[in-house]
Amino acid sequence: MERTLCIIKPDAVKKKVQGSITQMILDAGFNIIGMKMLHLSKKQARKFYEVHKERPFYNDLVDFMTSGPVVTIALEKENAVADYRNLIGATDPAEAKDGTVRKLFANSKQENAVHGSDSVENGKIEVGFFFAESEL
Ligand code: IDP
Ligand code: MG
């Protein structure tokens, strides 16, 4: 079983669609093994998105991700990383396929409703960023 991390981002929590997104994830066959709502600090957001620190959108991304509460969800399933990326769709909702989470709920390339891990290795690392093994 693979693990992957979902973050329901501040735009989606503000729109009150965290329940709809969670239901889509469950309907797609994922097991939720951990879930928490929290308001990220700047320090946490900077660390989480450290791989993007040289990108022009990094500071805006940190501001956005700390603009309101998020819901972090640890997911488990066979082929979880790729299956979850398919469920959420492309980073830019204008390019996301019909029926994907981002097509349905994202506002823009930045405010794109959800995070998803990009590799099996990062799935493990990112779940560990928010959850102690004893919580899962
Ligand atoms: P991903 O979330 O689909 O894996 P990444 O390229 O890893 O996309 O980017 C991380 C996050 O940074 C995106 O989900 C989005 O919120 C934001 N982002 C990425 N590219 C842009 C951009 O060109 N403009 C503004 N925000 C961006
Ligand atoms: Mg990414």
Short mmCIF file of N, CA and C and ligand atoms in Angstrom, two decimals:
data_model
loop_
_atom_site.label_atom_id
_atom_site.label_comp_id
_atom_site.label_asym_id
_atom_site.label_seq_id
_atom_site.Cartn_x
_atom_site.Cartn_y
_atom_site.Cartn_z
N MET A 1 0.85 -1.20 0.00
CA MET A 1 0.00 0.00 0.00
C MET A 1 0.88 1.25 0.00
N GLU A 2 0.54 2.18 -0.87
CA GLU A 2 1.26 3.46 -0.90
C GLU A 2 0.54 4.50 -0.05
N ARG A 3 1.31 5.50 0.35
CA ARG A 3 0.73 6.63 1.06
C ARG A 3 0.91 7.91 0.25
N THR A 4 -0.06 8.80 0.37
CA THR A 4 0.06 10.11 -0.28
C THR A 4 -0.62 11.14 0.60
N LEU A 5 -0.19 12.39 0.46
CA LEU A 5 -0.75 13.45 1.30
C LEU A 5 -1.66 14.36 0.48
N CYS A 6 -2.86 14.55 1.00
CA CYS A 6 -3.77 15.57 0.48
C CYS A 6 -3.75 16.75 1.44
N ILE A 7 -3.69 17.96 0.90
CA ILE A 7 -4.00 19.15 1.70
C ILE A 7 -5.17 19.84 0.99
N ILE A 8 -6.27 20.00 1.69
CA ILE A 8 -7.36 20.83 1.16
C ILE A 8 -6.97 22.27 1.51
N LYS A 9 -6.72 23.06 0.46
CA LYS A 9 -6.09 24.37 0.62
C LYS A 9 -7.10 25.43 1.10
N PRO A 10 -6.58 26.60 1.55
CA PRO A 10 -7.46 27.61 2.14
C PRO A 10 -8.61 28.06 1.23
N ASP A 11 -8.42 28.09 -0.08
CA ASP A 11 -9.51 28.51 -0.98
C ASP A 11 -10.70 27.56 -0.88
N ALA A 12 -10.41 26.26 -0.82
CA ALA A 12 -11.47 25.25 -0.77
C ALA A 12 -12.15 25.22 0.60
N VAL A 13 -11.38 25.43 1.66
CA VAL A 13 -11.98 25.47 3.00
C VAL A 13 -12.89 26.69 3.11
N LYS A 14 -12.44 27.83 2.55
CA LYS A 14 -13.28 29.05 2.57
C LYS A 14 -14.61 28.83 1.84
N LYS A 15 -14.55 28.05 0.76
CA LYS A 15 -15.78 27.77 -0.01
C LYS A 15 -16.65 26.69 0.61
N LYS A 16 -16.15 26.08 1.70
CA LYS A 16 -16.89 25.01 2.40
C LYS A 16 -17.10 23.78 1.51
N VAL A 17 -16.09 23.46 0.72
CA VAL A 17 -16.18 22.26 -0.11
C VAL A 17 -15.25 21.14 0.39
N GLN A 18 -14.75 21.30 1.62
CA GLN A 18 -13.87 20.23 2.15
C GLN A 18 -14.61 18.90 2.29
N GLY A 19 -15.91 18.97 2.59
CA GLY A 19 -16.69 17.73 2.70
C GLY A 19 -16.85 17.07 1.34
N SER A 20 -17.17 17.86 0.32
CA SER A 20 -17.34 17.30 -1.04
C SER A 20 -16.04 16.69 -1.55
N ILE A 21 -14.92 17.37 -1.29
CA ILE A 21 -13.62 16.85 -1.75
C ILE A 21 -13.28 15.56 -1.01
N THR A 22 -13.53 15.54 0.30
CA THR A 22 -13.25 14.32 1.09
C THR A 22 -14.11 13.16 0.56
N GLN A 23 -15.36 13.43 0.23
CA GLN A 23 -16.24 12.37 -0.29
C GLN A 23 -15.72 11.84 -1.63
N MET A 24 -15.25 12.75 -2.49
CA MET A 24 -14.68 12.29 -3.78
C MET A 24 -13.50 11.35 -3.56
N ILE A 25 -12.67 11.70 -2.57
CA ILE A 25 -11.49 10.87 -2.27
C ILE A 25 -11.93 9.49 -1.78
N LEU A 26 -12.92 9.46 -0.89
CA LEU A 26 -13.42 8.18 -0.37
C LEU A 26 -14.08 7.36 -1.48
N ASP A 27 -14.86 8.02 -2.31
CA ASP A 27 -15.55 7.32 -3.41
C ASP A 27 -14.56 6.72 -4.41
N ALA A 28 -13.36 7.34 -4.49
CA ALA A 28 -12.34 6.82 -5.41
C ALA A 28 -11.56 5.65 -4.80
N GLY A 29 -11.92 5.25 -3.60
CA GLY A 29 -11.34 4.03 -3.03
C GLY A 29 -10.16 4.23 -2.09
N PHE A 30 -9.89 5.48 -1.72
CA PHE A 30 -8.77 5.74 -0.80
C PHE A 30 -9.22 5.49 0.64
N ASN A 31 -8.29 4.99 1.46
CA ASN A 31 -8.52 4.92 2.90
C ASN A 31 -7.93 6.17 3.54
N ILE A 32 -8.72 6.85 4.36
CA ILE A 32 -8.21 7.98 5.14
C ILE A 32 -7.63 7.41 6.42
N ILE A 33 -6.30 7.57 6.59
CA ILE A 33 -5.66 7.00 7.78
C ILE A 33 -5.29 8.09 8.79
N GLY A 34 -5.45 9.36 8.40
CA GLY A 34 -5.21 10.47 9.32
C GLY A 34 -5.82 11.72 8.72
N MET A 35 -6.33 12.60 9.58
CA MET A 35 -6.97 13.82 9.07
C MET A 35 -6.91 14.88 10.15
N LYS A 36 -6.44 16.09 9.81
CA LYS A 36 -6.49 17.18 10.77
C LYS A 36 -6.64 18.54 10.09
N MET A 37 -7.34 19.41 10.79
CA MET A 37 -7.50 20.79 10.31
C MET A 37 -6.52 21.64 11.08
N LEU A 38 -5.80 22.51 10.37
CA LEU A 38 -4.85 23.38 11.05
C LEU A 38 -4.60 24.64 10.23
N HIS A 39 -4.05 25.64 10.90
CA HIS A 39 -3.69 26.88 10.22
C HIS A 39 -2.16 26.88 10.16
N LEU A 40 -1.62 26.71 8.96
CA LEU A 40 -0.16 26.62 8.82
C LEU A 40 0.50 27.92 9.24
N SER A 41 1.64 27.81 9.90
CA SER A 41 2.48 28.98 10.16
C SER A 41 3.29 29.25 8.89
N LYS A 42 3.84 30.45 8.78
CA LYS A 42 4.71 30.78 7.63
C LYS A 42 5.88 29.81 7.60
N LYS A 43 6.42 29.52 8.77
CA LYS A 43 7.58 28.64 8.86
C LYS A 43 7.25 27.25 8.31
N GLN A 44 6.10 26.72 8.71
CA GLN A 44 5.67 25.40 8.21
C GLN A 44 5.47 25.41 6.70
N ALA A 45 4.80 26.46 6.20
CA ALA A 45 4.50 26.52 4.76
C ALA A 45 5.80 26.67 3.95
N ARG A 46 6.71 27.50 4.46
CA ARG A 46 8.01 27.66 3.76
C ARG A 46 8.74 26.34 3.70
N LYS A 47 8.73 25.59 4.80
CA LYS A 47 9.43 24.32 4.87
C LYS A 47 8.75 23.30 3.94
N PHE A 48 7.44 23.23 3.99
CA PHE A 48 6.72 22.24 3.19
C PHE A 48 6.99 22.45 1.69
N TYR A 49 7.04 23.72 1.27
CA TYR A 49 7.23 24.02 -0.16
C TYR A 49 8.68 24.41 -0.49
N GLU A 50 9.61 23.98 0.36
CA GLU A 50 11.03 24.35 0.19
C GLU A 50 11.56 24.04 -1.22
N VAL A 51 11.10 22.94 -1.83
CA VAL A 51 11.59 22.59 -3.18
C VAL A 51 11.29 23.70 -4.20
N HIS A 52 10.31 24.53 -3.90
CA HIS A 52 9.92 25.60 -4.83
C HIS A 52 10.53 26.95 -4.45
N LYS A 53 11.51 26.97 -3.52
CA LYS A 53 11.91 28.27 -2.97
C LYS A 53 12.56 29.21 -3.99
N GLU A 54 13.08 28.66 -5.07
CA GLU A 54 13.66 29.53 -6.11
C GLU A 54 12.64 29.97 -7.17
N ARG A 55 11.43 29.45 -7.08
CA ARG A 55 10.42 29.76 -8.10
C ARG A 55 9.80 31.13 -7.83
N PRO A 56 9.39 31.82 -8.89
CA PRO A 56 8.84 33.18 -8.70
C PRO A 56 7.56 33.21 -7.87
N PHE A 57 6.83 32.09 -7.82
CA PHE A 57 5.56 32.08 -7.10
C PHE A 57 5.68 31.67 -5.63
N TYR A 58 6.91 31.41 -5.16
CA TYR A 58 7.10 30.84 -3.81
C TYR A 58 6.51 31.72 -2.69
N ASN A 59 6.84 32.99 -2.67
CA ASN A 59 6.35 33.85 -1.57
C ASN A 59 4.83 33.98 -1.59
N ASP A 60 4.27 34.14 -2.80
CA ASP A 60 2.81 34.21 -2.92
C ASP A 60 2.15 32.91 -2.46
N LEU A 61 2.80 31.80 -2.80
CA LEU A 61 2.27 30.49 -2.42
C LEU A 61 2.24 30.35 -0.89
N VAL A 62 3.33 30.78 -0.24
CA VAL A 62 3.39 30.72 1.23
C VAL A 62 2.31 31.62 1.84
N ASP A 63 2.13 32.82 1.29
CA ASP A 63 1.08 33.73 1.80
C ASP A 63 -0.30 33.09 1.63
N PHE A 64 -0.53 32.53 0.45
CA PHE A 64 -1.83 31.88 0.19
C PHE A 64 -2.07 30.71 1.15
N MET A 65 -1.07 29.85 1.31
CA MET A 65 -1.26 28.64 2.12
C MET A 65 -1.42 28.94 3.61
N THR A 66 -1.05 30.19 4.01
CA THR A 66 -1.21 30.59 5.42
C THR A 66 -2.38 31.58 5.57
N SER A 67 -3.17 31.76 4.52
CA SER A 67 -4.25 32.76 4.55
C SER A 67 -5.49 32.27 5.29
N GLY A 68 -5.55 31.01 5.62
CA GLY A 68 -6.70 30.45 6.32
C GLY A 68 -6.42 29.00 6.64
N PRO A 69 -7.36 28.35 7.34
CA PRO A 69 -7.13 26.94 7.70
C PRO A 69 -7.10 26.00 6.50
N VAL A 70 -6.41 24.90 6.68
CA VAL A 70 -6.33 23.83 5.68
C VAL A 70 -6.75 22.52 6.37
N VAL A 71 -7.03 21.51 5.56
CA VAL A 71 -7.27 20.17 6.10
C VAL A 71 -6.23 19.25 5.49
N THR A 72 -5.42 18.61 6.34
CA THR A 72 -4.41 17.68 5.83
C THR A 72 -4.97 16.26 6.01
N ILE A 73 -4.82 15.46 4.96
CA ILE A 73 -5.37 14.09 4.98
C ILE A 73 -4.31 13.10 4.51
N ALA A 74 -4.01 12.14 5.36
CA ALA A 74 -3.08 11.07 5.00
C ALA A 74 -3.90 9.95 4.35
N LEU A 75 -3.50 9.58 3.14
CA LEU A 75 -4.27 8.61 2.35
C LEU A 75 -3.45 7.36 2.10
N GLU A 76 -4.13 6.23 2.05
CA GLU A 76 -3.47 4.97 1.74
C GLU A 76 -4.31 4.19 0.74
N LYS A 77 -3.62 3.56 -0.19
CA LYS A 77 -4.29 2.79 -1.26
C LYS A 77 -3.19 2.17 -2.10
N GLU A 78 -3.50 1.11 -2.82
CA GLU A 78 -2.55 0.65 -3.83
C GLU A 78 -2.45 1.72 -4.91
N ASN A 79 -1.25 2.03 -5.35
CA ASN A 79 -1.04 3.03 -6.41
C ASN A 79 -1.59 4.41 -6.01
N ALA A 80 -1.53 4.72 -4.71
CA ALA A 80 -2.16 5.94 -4.18
C ALA A 80 -1.64 7.22 -4.84
N VAL A 81 -0.34 7.30 -5.06
CA VAL A 81 0.22 8.57 -5.54
C VAL A 81 -0.31 8.92 -6.93
N ALA A 82 -0.20 7.99 -7.86
CA ALA A 82 -0.67 8.25 -9.24
C ALA A 82 -2.19 8.36 -9.30
N ASP A 83 -2.89 7.49 -8.57
CA ASP A 83 -4.36 7.53 -8.61
C ASP A 83 -4.89 8.85 -8.05
N TYR A 84 -4.24 9.34 -6.99
CA TYR A 84 -4.71 10.60 -6.40
C TYR A 84 -4.40 11.78 -7.32
N ARG A 85 -3.23 11.74 -7.98
CA ARG A 85 -2.92 12.82 -8.95
C ARG A 85 -3.96 12.83 -10.08
N ASN A 86 -4.37 11.65 -10.51
CA ASN A 86 -5.42 11.59 -11.55
C ASN A 86 -6.74 12.15 -11.04
N LEU A 87 -7.04 11.87 -9.79
CA LEU A 87 -8.30 12.36 -9.21
C LEU A 87 -8.32 13.89 -9.10
N ILE A 88 -7.16 14.49 -8.77
CA ILE A 88 -7.16 15.95 -8.57
C ILE A 88 -6.99 16.72 -9.88
N GLY A 89 -6.31 16.16 -10.86
CA GLY A 89 -6.14 16.84 -12.15
C GLY A 89 -4.93 17.76 -12.18
N ALA A 90 -4.75 18.42 -13.32
CA ALA A 90 -3.57 19.25 -13.57
C ALA A 90 -3.50 20.44 -12.60
N THR A 91 -2.27 20.92 -12.35
CA THR A 91 -2.03 22.05 -11.44
C THR A 91 -2.91 23.24 -11.80
N ASP A 92 -2.96 23.55 -13.09
CA ASP A 92 -3.77 24.68 -13.58
C ASP A 92 -5.17 24.16 -13.92
N PRO A 93 -6.19 24.65 -13.22
CA PRO A 93 -7.54 24.11 -13.47
C PRO A 93 -8.00 24.27 -14.91
N ALA A 94 -7.43 25.25 -15.63
CA ALA A 94 -7.78 25.43 -17.04
C ALA A 94 -7.35 24.21 -17.87
N GLU A 95 -6.36 23.47 -17.35
CA GLU A 95 -5.87 22.27 -18.05
C GLU A 95 -6.38 20.97 -17.43
N ALA A 96 -7.09 21.08 -16.33
CA ALA A 96 -7.55 19.87 -15.63
C ALA A 96 -8.74 19.25 -16.36
N LYS A 97 -8.77 17.92 -16.35
CA LYS A 97 -9.87 17.20 -17.04
C LYS A 97 -11.18 17.36 -16.29
N ASP A 98 -12.29 17.24 -17.04
CA ASP A 98 -13.63 17.27 -16.43
C ASP A 98 -13.73 16.22 -15.34
N GLY A 99 -14.41 16.58 -14.27
CA GLY A 99 -14.64 15.62 -13.20
C GLY A 99 -13.54 15.55 -12.16
N THR A 100 -12.40 16.22 -12.41
CA THR A 100 -11.32 16.22 -11.42
C THR A 100 -11.61 17.27 -10.34
N VAL A 101 -10.97 17.08 -9.19
CA VAL A 101 -11.18 17.99 -8.05
C VAL A 101 -10.84 19.43 -8.44
N ARG A 102 -9.71 19.60 -9.12
CA ARG A 102 -9.30 20.96 -9.46
C ARG A 102 -10.22 21.58 -10.52
N LYS A 103 -10.67 20.78 -11.47
CA LYS A 103 -11.62 21.32 -12.46
C LYS A 103 -12.89 21.80 -11.77
N LEU A 104 -13.34 21.01 -10.80
CA LEU A 104 -14.60 21.33 -10.12
C LEU A 104 -14.45 22.50 -9.13
N PHE A 105 -13.31 22.57 -8.42
CA PHE A 105 -13.26 23.47 -7.26
C PHE A 105 -12.16 24.54 -7.29
N ALA A 106 -11.16 24.43 -8.17
CA ALA A 106 -10.05 25.40 -8.11
C ALA A 106 -10.45 26.76 -8.68
N ASN A 107 -9.83 27.81 -8.14
CA ASN A 107 -10.04 29.18 -8.65
C ASN A 107 -9.02 29.54 -9.72
N SER A 108 -7.79 29.05 -9.57
CA SER A 108 -6.67 29.49 -10.42
C SER A 108 -5.52 28.51 -10.23
N LYS A 109 -4.43 28.75 -10.96
CA LYS A 109 -3.26 27.88 -10.85
C LYS A 109 -2.70 27.90 -9.42
N GLN A 110 -2.77 29.06 -8.76
CA GLN A 110 -2.30 29.11 -7.36
C GLN A 110 -3.37 28.56 -6.41
N GLU A 111 -4.57 29.10 -6.52
CA GLU A 111 -5.65 28.69 -5.60
C GLU A 111 -6.34 27.47 -6.20
N ASN A 112 -5.64 26.34 -6.12
CA ASN A 112 -6.10 25.17 -6.87
C ASN A 112 -6.63 24.04 -5.98
N ALA A 113 -7.22 24.44 -4.88
CA ALA A 113 -8.08 23.57 -4.04
C ALA A 113 -7.36 22.49 -3.22
N VAL A 114 -6.40 21.81 -3.83
CA VAL A 114 -5.76 20.69 -3.14
C VAL A 114 -4.29 20.55 -3.50
N HIS A 115 -3.55 19.98 -2.54
CA HIS A 115 -2.18 19.53 -2.79
C HIS A 115 -2.19 18.03 -3.00
N GLY A 116 -1.22 17.54 -3.77
CA GLY A 116 -0.99 16.10 -3.87
C GLY A 116 0.50 15.81 -3.98
N SER A 117 0.95 14.75 -3.32
CA SER A 117 2.36 14.35 -3.40
C SER A 117 2.69 13.97 -4.84
N ASP A 118 3.97 14.17 -5.23
CA ASP A 118 4.34 13.93 -6.63
C ASP A 118 5.14 12.65 -6.87
N SER A 119 5.46 11.90 -5.82
CA SER A 119 6.18 10.63 -5.99
C SER A 119 5.92 9.76 -4.78
N VAL A 120 6.20 8.47 -4.93
CA VAL A 120 5.99 7.54 -3.82
C VAL A 120 6.84 7.94 -2.62
N GLU A 121 8.07 8.33 -2.90
CA GLU A 121 8.97 8.74 -1.82
C GLU A 121 8.44 9.99 -1.10
N ASN A 122 8.03 10.98 -1.89
CA ASN A 122 7.49 12.20 -1.28
C ASN A 122 6.16 11.96 -0.57
N GLY A 123 5.39 11.00 -1.03
CA GLY A 123 4.15 10.64 -0.33
C GLY A 123 4.44 10.27 1.11
N LYS A 124 5.45 9.42 1.30
CA LYS A 124 5.84 9.00 2.66
C LYS A 124 6.35 10.19 3.47
N ILE A 125 7.23 10.98 2.84
CA ILE A 125 7.84 12.12 3.54
C ILE A 125 6.77 13.13 3.94
N GLU A 126 5.86 13.43 3.02
CA GLU A 126 4.84 14.47 3.29
C GLU A 126 3.80 14.02 4.32
N VAL A 127 3.43 12.74 4.31
CA VAL A 127 2.54 12.25 5.37
C VAL A 127 3.26 12.43 6.72
N GLY A 128 4.55 12.13 6.75
CA GLY A 128 5.34 12.28 7.97
C GLY A 128 5.52 13.72 8.41
N PHE A 129 5.38 14.66 7.48
CA PHE A 129 5.49 16.10 7.81
C PHE A 129 4.35 16.51 8.75
N PHE A 130 3.18 15.91 8.58
CA PHE A 130 2.00 16.33 9.36
C PHE A 130 1.52 15.31 10.39
N PHE A 131 1.95 14.05 10.26
CA PHE A 131 1.43 13.01 11.15
C PHE A 131 2.55 12.18 11.74
N ALA A 132 2.50 12.00 13.06
CA ALA A 132 3.39 11.02 13.70
C ALA A 132 2.85 9.62 13.38
N GLU A 133 3.73 8.65 13.28
CA GLU A 133 3.29 7.29 12.94
C GLU A 133 2.24 6.80 13.95
N SER A 134 2.37 7.21 15.20
CA SER A 134 1.42 6.78 16.24
C SER A 134 0.02 7.36 16.06
N GLU A 135 -0.12 8.39 15.19
CA GLU A 135 -1.44 8.98 14.92
C GLU A 135 -2.15 8.29 13.78
N LEU A 136 -1.45 7.43 13.04
CA LEU A 136 -2.02 6.86 11.82
C LEU A 136 -2.56 5.45 12.06
P1 IDP B 1 1.24 20.54 -7.94
O1 IDP B 1 0.53 21.08 -6.71
O2 IDP B 1 0.26 20.19 -9.03
O3 IDP B 1 2.18 19.40 -7.63
P2 IDP B 1 3.59 22.25 -8.21
O4 IDP B 1 4.25 22.57 -9.50
O5 IDP B 1 4.27 21.30 -7.29
O6 IDP B 1 2.10 21.75 -8.55
O7 IDP B 1 3.36 23.63 -7.47
C1 IDP B 1 2.98 23.68 -6.11
C2 IDP B 1 1.86 24.68 -5.94
O8 IDP B 1 2.37 25.99 -6.26
C3 IDP B 1 0.68 24.51 -6.89
O9 IDP B 1 -0.26 23.55 -6.45
C4 IDP B 1 0.10 25.91 -6.92
O10 IDP B 1 -0.68 26.19 -5.75
C5 IDP B 1 1.35 26.76 -6.90
N1 IDP B 1 1.84 27.08 -8.26
C6 IDP B 1 2.49 26.29 -9.13
N2 IDP B 1 2.78 26.92 -10.28
C7 IDP B 1 2.29 28.17 -10.13
C8 IDP B 1 2.28 29.33 -10.98
O11 IDP B 1 2.78 29.32 -12.12
N3 IDP B 1 1.68 30.45 -10.47
C9 IDP B 1 1.13 30.49 -9.22
N4 IDP B 1 1.12 29.43 -8.39
C10 IDP B 1 1.69 28.29 -8.84
MG MG B 2 3.92 19.39 -6.53
#
